[in-house]
Amino acid sequence: MANTKSALKYIRKTETRALRNRQIKTRIKTFAKKVDAASAAGDKDALAVAARNYISTLDKAGKNGLVHPNKIARQKARCAQLLAA
């Protein structure tokens, strides 16, 4: 266990950040599933909304360094391909 006040504070901060990161990653996965479902259903309007939400969430996560920039670019390109098809 931590011995100093600063180490205890660091543990608390780590737990808070881990919880926030888990929530964001879960949100990303949820929007990815919605994009896949809308694509499979062939609903262009729902796909546009889902893709917009997915891309926005990816960008926000990337801004904080939670998701790798190359992964963000790849996922955005795939969404654009789905919207163009």
XYZ file of C-alpha atoms in Angstrom:
85
model
C 0.000 0.000 0.000
C 1.076 3.576 -0.583
C 2.941 5.291 2.205
C 2.715 8.971 1.328
C -0.176 11.364 0.905
C 0.802 12.078 -2.676
C 0.885 8.367 -3.520
C -2.595 7.909 -2.043
C -3.845 10.859 -4.069
C -2.288 9.387 -7.207
C -4.142 6.122 -6.596
C -7.437 8.016 -6.279
C -6.747 9.945 -9.482
C -5.883 6.750 -11.347
C -9.149 5.100 -10.309
C -11.156 8.136 -11.422
C -9.405 8.308 -14.782
C -9.743 4.565 -15.361
C -13.490 4.784 -14.750
C -13.829 7.730 -17.151
C -11.737 5.988 -19.818
C -13.806 2.812 -19.498
C -17.008 4.820 -19.980
C -15.641 6.498 -23.102
C -14.415 3.230 -24.605
C -17.784 1.617 -23.925
C -19.524 4.545 -25.619
C -17.260 4.114 -28.658
C -18.109 0.411 -28.890
C -21.834 1.168 -28.581
C -21.737 3.680 -31.433
C -19.711 1.243 -33.553
C -22.441 -1.368 -33.069
C -25.092 1.178 -34.048
C -23.177 1.990 -37.249
C -22.927 -1.722 -38.075
C -26.619 -2.286 -37.374
C -27.698 0.673 -39.506
C -25.407 -0.473 -42.309
C -26.773 -4.012 -42.199
C -30.354 -2.716 -42.215
C -29.620 -0.472 -45.196
C -31.110 2.585 -43.503
C -29.170 5.574 -44.897
C -30.640 8.144 -42.504
C -29.907 6.094 -39.399
C -26.453 5.309 -40.753
C -25.682 9.006 -41.235
C -26.711 9.837 -37.677
C -24.871 6.859 -36.187
C -21.718 7.588 -38.193
C -21.749 11.244 -37.141
C -22.046 10.275 -33.460
C -19.371 7.591 -33.821
C -16.883 9.907 -35.530
C -17.513 12.664 -32.993
C -16.915 10.293 -30.091
C -13.751 8.953 -31.711
C -12.406 12.466 -32.209
C -13.091 13.388 -28.599
C -11.374 10.231 -27.364
C -8.409 10.884 -29.643
C -8.053 14.414 -28.343
C -7.304 12.981 -24.906
C -5.011 10.258 -26.244
C -7.389 7.439 -25.389
C -7.479 6.038 -28.932
C -4.561 5.810 -31.356
C -4.716 8.392 -34.185
C -4.299 5.742 -36.874
C -7.261 3.793 -35.499
C -9.362 6.940 -35.579
C -8.406 7.627 -39.193
C -9.122 4.030 -40.198
C -12.547 3.982 -38.541
C -13.501 7.349 -40.028
C -12.506 6.147 -43.484
C -14.623 3.020 -43.080
C -17.612 5.127 -42.034
C -17.116 7.333 -45.073
C -17.066 4.249 -47.309
C -20.325 3.028 -45.781
C -21.945 6.415 -46.292
C -20.757 6.620 -49.902
C -22.020 3.127 -50.787
